[in-house]
Amino acid sequence: QQQVKQSPQSLIVQKGGISIINCAYENTAFDYFPWYQQFPGKGPALLIAIRPDVSEKKEGRFTISFNKSAKQFSLHIMDSQPGDSATYFCAASGYALNFGKGTSLLVTP
Amino acid sequence: DVKVTQSSRYLVKRTGEKVFLECVQDMDHENMFWYRQDPGLGLRLIYFSYDVKMKEKGDIPEGYSVSREKKERFSLILESASTNQTSMYLCASSLPGINEKLFFGSGTQLSVL
């Protein structure tokens, strides 16, 4: 049973545009929400993370928005670049990390 | 930088074989994890370990076992490989605490024929 639901499955954005990936969870005991980025042939790597006492966290062009009451959080990539093309996974922390199914992002030149 | 090394990048095995996937980390991390990654299913936790000789089942442990005899090494064992275990297997490690950053290896693509 998927504890973290992620959408969309794939996303195509033009260079300079905003990429938005959404995730939802059910378990209110989750207390840490990271995003991982994976390039082809590599393992996932931590991109940015947020705790539920904060509604937004920004690191460079990457922002997590967190809505505790709706049990939803999202990743925004501003000024998307071709180098951002990768698979993105949201996750939520229970006894271990529970990952979403992933979003394949393609940023076109 | 933390390095998590998985012994094989690609592996081809036959149905019924016993398969060992090895993972070594060089940063003295207490926690180690095995995930499998399948298209459209994301990353699913198979087993994890918070200490030497300690193991806990994840979400999909059936058909797998693990061994952690030394802190730096965590092995995934497929007792009798089946075709539905064809997948990308990812090992990860982290410091103590469930909210710590996971460091992943590059993965082993296992094909069971």
mmCIF file with all atom_site columns, N, CA, C and O in Angstrom, chain A residues 60-87:
data_model
loop_
_atom_site.group_PDB
_atom_site.id
_atom_site.type_symbol
_atom_site.label_atom_id
_atom_site.label_alt_id
_atom_site.label_comp_id
_atom_site.label_asym_id
_atom_site.label_entity_id
_atom_site.label_seq_id
_atom_site.pdbx_PDB_ins_code
_atom_site.Cartn_x
_atom_site.Cartn_y
_atom_site.Cartn_z
_atom_site.occupancy
_atom_site.B_iso_or_equiv
_atom_site.pdbx_formal_charge
_atom_site.auth_seq_id
_atom_site.auth_comp_id
_atom_site.auth_asym_id
_atom_site.auth_atom_id
_atom_site.pdbx_PDB_model_num
ATOM 1   N N  . GLY A 1 60 ? 17.842 27.812 -3.223  1.00 0.00 ? 60 GLY A N  1
ATOM 2   C CA . GLY A 1 60 ? 18.128 28.166 -4.609  1.00 0.00 ? 60 GLY A CA 1
ATOM 3   C C  . GLY A 1 60 ? 16.856 28.189 -5.436  1.00 0.00 ? 60 GLY A C  1
ATOM 4   O O  . GLY A 1 60 ? 15.869 28.843 -5.079  1.00 0.00 ? 60 GLY A O  1
ATOM 5   N N  . ARG A 1 61 ? 16.836 27.429 -6.512  1.00 0.00 ? 61 ARG A N  1
ATOM 6   C CA . ARG A 1 61 ? 15.652 27.390 -7.390  1.00 0.00 ? 61 ARG A CA 1
ATOM 7   C C  . ARG A 1 61 ? 14.607 26.375 -6.924  1.00 0.00 ? 61 ARG A C  1
ATOM 8   O O  . ARG A 1 61 ? 13.545 26.266 -7.538  1.00 0.00 ? 61 ARG A O  1
ATOM 9   N N  . PHE A 1 62 ? 14.902 25.642 -5.875  1.00 0.00 ? 62 PHE A N  1
ATOM 10  C CA . PHE A 1 62 ? 14.024 24.576 -5.403  1.00 0.00 ? 62 PHE A CA 1
ATOM 11  C C  . PHE A 1 62 ? 13.281 25.018 -4.137  1.00 0.00 ? 62 PHE A C  1
ATOM 12  O O  . PHE A 1 62 ? 13.899 25.487 -3.193  1.00 0.00 ? 62 PHE A O  1
ATOM 13  N N  . THR A 1 63 ? 11.950 24.816 -4.141  1.00 0.00 ? 63 THR A N  1
ATOM 14  C CA . THR A 1 63 ? 11.123 25.195 -3.001  1.00 0.00 ? 63 THR A CA 1
ATOM 15  C C  . THR A 1 63 ? 10.167 24.057 -2.679  1.00 0.00 ? 63 THR A C  1
ATOM 16  O O  . THR A 1 63 ? 9.561  23.478 -3.577  1.00 0.00 ? 63 THR A O  1
ATOM 17  N N  . ILE A 1 64 ? 10.068 23.730 -1.390  1.00 0.00 ? 64 ILE A N  1
ATOM 18  C CA . ILE A 1 64 ? 9.028  22.813 -0.925  1.00 0.00 ? 64 ILE A CA 1
ATOM 19  C C  . ILE A 1 64 ? 7.937  23.661 -0.281  1.00 0.00 ? 64 ILE A C  1
ATOM 20  O O  . ILE A 1 64 ? 8.213  24.493 0.591   1.00 0.00 ? 64 ILE A O  1
ATOM 21  N N  . SER A 1 65 ? 6.684  23.401 -0.692  1.00 0.00 ? 65 SER A N  1
ATOM 22  C CA . SER A 1 65 ? 5.527  23.979 -0.016  1.00 0.00 ? 65 SER A CA 1
ATOM 23  C C  . SER A 1 65 ? 4.825  22.867 0.730   1.00 0.00 ? 65 SER A C  1
ATOM 24  O O  . SER A 1 65 ? 4.618  21.784 0.175   1.00 0.00 ? 65 SER A O  1
ATOM 25  N N  . PHE A 1 66 ? 4.468  23.128 1.989   1.00 0.00 ? 66 PHE A N  1
ATOM 26  C CA . PHE A 1 66 ? 3.900  22.086 2.837   1.00 0.00 ? 66 PHE A CA 1
ATOM 27  C C  . PHE A 1 66 ? 2.581  22.547 3.413   1.00 0.00 ? 66 PHE A C  1
ATOM 28  O O  . PHE A 1 66 ? 2.498  23.631 4.005   1.00 0.00 ? 66 PHE A O  1
ATOM 29  N N  . ASN A 1 67 ? 1.536  21.736 3.237   1.00 0.00 ? 67 ASN A N  1
ATOM 30  C CA . ASN A 1 67 ? 0.203  22.046 3.768   1.00 0.00 ? 67 ASN A CA 1
ATOM 31  C C  . ASN A 1 67 ? -0.187 20.925 4.720   1.00 0.00 ? 67 ASN A C  1
ATOM 32  O O  . ASN A 1 67 ? -0.665 19.868 4.305   1.00 0.00 ? 67 ASN A O  1
ATOM 33  N N  . LYS A 1 68 ? 0.033  21.166 6.021   1.00 0.00 ? 68 LYS A N  1
ATOM 34  C CA . LYS A 1 68 ? -0.177 20.120 7.013   1.00 0.00 ? 68 LYS A CA 1
ATOM 35  C C  . LYS A 1 68 ? -1.646 19.711 7.105   1.00 0.00 ? 68 LYS A C  1
ATOM 36  O O  . LYS A 1 68 ? -1.957 18.523 7.215   1.00 0.00 ? 68 LYS A O  1
ATOM 37  N N  . SER A 1 69 ? -2.560 20.656 7.044   1.00 0.00 ? 69 SER A N  1
ATOM 38  C CA . SER A 1 69 ? -3.983 20.330 7.197   1.00 0.00 ? 69 SER A CA 1
ATOM 39  C C  . SER A 1 69 ? -4.489 19.492 6.025   1.00 0.00 ? 69 SER A C  1
ATOM 40  O O  . SER A 1 69 ? -5.326 18.606 6.194   1.00 0.00 ? 69 SER A O  1
ATOM 41  N N  . ALA A 1 70 ? -3.962 19.743 4.841   1.00 0.00 ? 70 ALA A N  1
ATOM 42  C CA . ALA A 1 70 ? -4.368 18.980 3.657   1.00 0.00 ? 70 ALA A CA 1
ATOM 43  C C  . ALA A 1 70 ? -3.525 17.722 3.479   1.00 0.00 ? 70 ALA A C  1
ATOM 44  O O  . ALA A 1 70 ? -3.826 16.898 2.603   1.00 0.00 ? 70 ALA A O  1
ATOM 45  N N  . LYS A 1 71 ? -2.479 17.581 4.266   1.00 0.00 ? 71 LYS A N  1
ATOM 46  C CA . LYS A 1 71 ? -1.538 16.457 4.159   1.00 0.00 ? 71 LYS A CA 1
ATOM 47  C C  . LYS A 1 71 ? -0.983 16.360 2.745   1.00 0.00 ? 71 LYS A C  1
ATOM 48  O O  . LYS A 1 71 ? -1.007 15.293 2.102   1.00 0.00 ? 71 LYS A O  1
ATOM 49  N N  . GLN A 1 72 ? -0.509 17.507 2.282   1.00 0.00 ? 72 GLN A N  1
ATOM 50  C CA . GLN A 1 72 ? 0.063  17.569 0.941   1.00 0.00 ? 72 GLN A CA 1
ATOM 51  C C  . GLN A 1 72 ? 1.339  18.397 0.976   1.00 0.00 ? 72 GLN A C  1
ATOM 52  O O  . GLN A 1 72 ? 1.488  19.305 1.803   1.00 0.00 ? 72 GLN A O  1
ATOM 53  N N  . PHE A 1 73 ? 2.256  18.069 0.081   1.00 0.00 ? 73 PHE A N  1
ATOM 54  C CA . PHE A 1 73 ? 3.441  18.891 -0.077  1.00 0.00 ? 73 PHE A CA 1
ATOM 55  C C  . PHE A 1 73 ? 3.886  18.822 -1.533  1.00 0.00 ? 73 PHE A C  1
ATOM 56  O O  . PHE A 1 73 ? 3.531  17.873 -2.248  1.00 0.00 ? 73 PHE A O  1
ATOM 57  N N  . SER A 1 74 ? 4.575  19.841 -1.956  1.00 0.00 ? 74 SER A N  1
ATOM 58  C CA . SER A 1 74 ? 4.941  19.918 -3.362  1.00 0.00 ? 74 SER A CA 1
ATOM 59  C C  . SER A 1 74 ? 6.342  20.486 -3.537  1.00 0.00 ? 74 SER A C  1
ATOM 60  O O  . SER A 1 74 ? 6.846  21.206 -2.673  1.00 0.00 ? 74 SER A O  1
ATOM 61  N N  . LEU A 1 75 ? 6.945  20.125 -4.657  1.00 0.00 ? 75 LEU A N  1
ATOM 62  C CA . LEU A 1 75 ? 8.257  20.648 -5.044  1.00 0.00 ? 75 LEU A CA 1
ATOM 63  C C  . LEU A 1 75 ? 8.066  21.574 -6.232  1.00 0.00 ? 75 LEU A C  1
ATOM 64  O O  . LEU A 1 75 ? 7.422  21.203 -7.217  1.00 0.00 ? 75 LEU A O  1
ATOM 65  N N  . HIS A 1 76 ? 8.594  22.779 -6.096  1.00 0.00 ? 76 HIS A N  1
ATOM 66  C CA . HIS A 1 76 ? 8.580  23.732 -7.199  1.00 0.00 ? 76 HIS A CA 1
ATOM 67  C C  . HIS A 1 76 ? 10.018 23.958 -7.649  1.00 0.00 ? 76 HIS A C  1
ATOM 68  O O  . HIS A 1 76 ? 10.890 24.246 -6.810  1.00 0.00 ? 76 HIS A O  1
ATOM 69  N N  . ILE A 1 77 ? 10.242 23.833 -8.942  1.00 0.00 ? 77 ILE A N  1
ATOM 70  C CA . ILE A 1 77 ? 11.560 24.141 -9.502  1.00 0.00 ? 77 ILE A CA 1
ATOM 71  C C  . ILE A 1 77 ? 11.390 25.377 -10.379 1.00 0.00 ? 77 ILE A C  1
ATOM 72  O O  . ILE A 1 77 ? 10.724 25.321 -11.421 1.00 0.00 ? 77 ILE A O  1
ATOM 73  N N  . MET A 1 78 ? 11.944 26.470 -9.924  1.00 0.00 ? 78 MET A N  1
ATOM 74  C CA . MET A 1 78 ? 11.833 27.733 -10.656 1.00 0.00 ? 78 MET A CA 1
ATOM 75  C C  . MET A 1 78 ? 12.910 27.776 -11.734 1.00 0.00 ? 78 MET A C  1
ATOM 76  O O  . MET A 1 78 ? 13.990 27.181 -11.580 1.00 0.00 ? 78 MET A O  1
ATOM 77  N N  . ASP A 1 79 ? 12.626 28.508 -12.809 1.00 0.00 ? 79 ASP A N  1
ATOM 78  C CA . ASP A 1 79 ? 13.605 28.683 -13.891 1.00 0.00 ? 79 ASP A CA 1
ATOM 79  C C  . ASP A 1 79 ? 14.224 27.326 -14.256 1.00 0.00 ? 79 ASP A C  1
ATOM 80  O O  . ASP A 1 79 ? 15.447 27.147 -14.246 1.00 0.00 ? 79 ASP A O  1
ATOM 81  N N  . SER A 1 80 ? 13.378 26.365 -14.570 1.00 0.00 ? 80 SER A N  1
ATOM 82  C CA . SER A 1 80 ? 13.837 25.000 -14.841 1.00 0.00 ? 80 SER A CA 1
ATOM 83  C C  . SER A 1 80 ? 14.866 24.979 -15.965 1.00 0.00 ? 80 SER A C  1
ATOM 84  O O  . SER A 1 80 ? 14.738 25.704 -16.967 1.00 0.00 ? 80 SER A O  1
ATOM 85  N N  . GLN A 1 81 ? 15.889 24.151 -15.797 1.00 0.00 ? 81 GLN A N  1
ATOM 86  C CA . GLN A 1 81 ? 16.984 24.025 -16.746 1.00 0.00 ? 81 GLN A CA 1
ATOM 87  C C  . GLN A 1 81 ? 17.078 22.592 -17.279 1.00 0.00 ? 81 GLN A C  1
ATOM 88  O O  . GLN A 1 81 ? 16.681 21.651 -16.587 1.00 0.00 ? 81 GLN A O  1
ATOM 89  N N  . PRO A 1 82 ? 17.628 22.423 -18.483 1.00 0.00 ? 82 PRO A N  1
ATOM 90  C CA . PRO A 1 82 ? 17.785 21.052 -19.010 1.00 0.00 ? 82 PRO A CA 1
ATOM 91  C C  . PRO A 1 82 ? 18.534 20.135 -18.049 1.00 0.00 ? 82 PRO A C  1
ATOM 92  O O  . PRO A 1 82 ? 18.259 18.936 -17.987 1.00 0.00 ? 82 PRO A O  1
ATOM 93  N N  . GLY A 1 83 ? 19.462 20.671 -17.294 1.00 0.00 ? 83 GLY A N  1
ATOM 94  C CA . GLY A 1 83 ? 20.200 19.881 -16.308 1.00 0.00 ? 83 GLY A CA 1
ATOM 95  C C  . GLY A 1 83 ? 19.351 19.397 -15.140 1.00 0.00 ? 83 GLY A C  1
ATOM 96  O O  . GLY A 1 83 ? 19.799 18.553 -14.363 1.00 0.00 ? 83 GLY A O  1
ATOM 97  N N  . ASP A 1 84 ? 18.134 19.932 -15.012 1.00 0.00 ? 84 ASP A N  1
ATOM 98  C CA . ASP A 1 84 ? 17.210 19.463 -13.975 1.00 0.00 ? 84 ASP A CA 1
ATOM 99  C C  . ASP A 1 84 ? 16.463 18.204 -14.413 1.00 0.00 ? 84 ASP A C  1
ATOM 100 O O  . ASP A 1 84 ? 15.734 17.606 -13.606 1.00 0.00 ? 84 ASP A O  1
ATOM 101 N N  . SER A 1 85 ? 16.610 17.822 -15.675 1.00 0.00 ? 85 SER A N  1
ATOM 102 C CA . SER A 1 85 ? 15.940 16.623 -16.186 1.00 0.00 ? 85 SER A CA 1
ATOM 103 C C  . SER A 1 85 ? 16.414 15.409 -15.403 1.00 0.00 ? 85 SER A C  1
ATOM 104 O O  . SER A 1 85 ? 17.612 15.074 -15.403 1.00 0.00 ? 85 SER A O  1
ATOM 105 N N  . ALA A 1 86 ? 15.492 14.760 -14.714 1.00 0.00 ? 86 ALA A N  1
ATOM 106 C CA . ALA A 1 86 ? 15.813 13.670 -13.797 1.00 0.00 ? 86 ALA A CA 1
ATOM 107 C C  . ALA A 1 86 ? 14.503 13.083 -13.301 1.00 0.00 ? 86 ALA A C  1
ATOM 108 O O  . ALA A 1 86 ? 13.421 13.566 -13.645 1.00 0.00 ? 86 ALA A O  1
ATOM 109 N N  . THR A 1 87 ? 14.616 12.065 -12.482 1.00 0.00 ? 87 THR A N  1
ATOM 110 C CA . THR A 1 87 ? 13.451 11.527 -11.791 1.00 0.00 ? 87 THR A CA 1
ATOM 111 C C  . THR A 1 87 ? 13.451 12.054 -10.364 1.00 0.00 ? 87 THR A C  1
ATOM 112 O O  . THR A 1 87 ? 14.497 12.031 -9.692  1.00 0.00 ? 87 THR A O  1
#
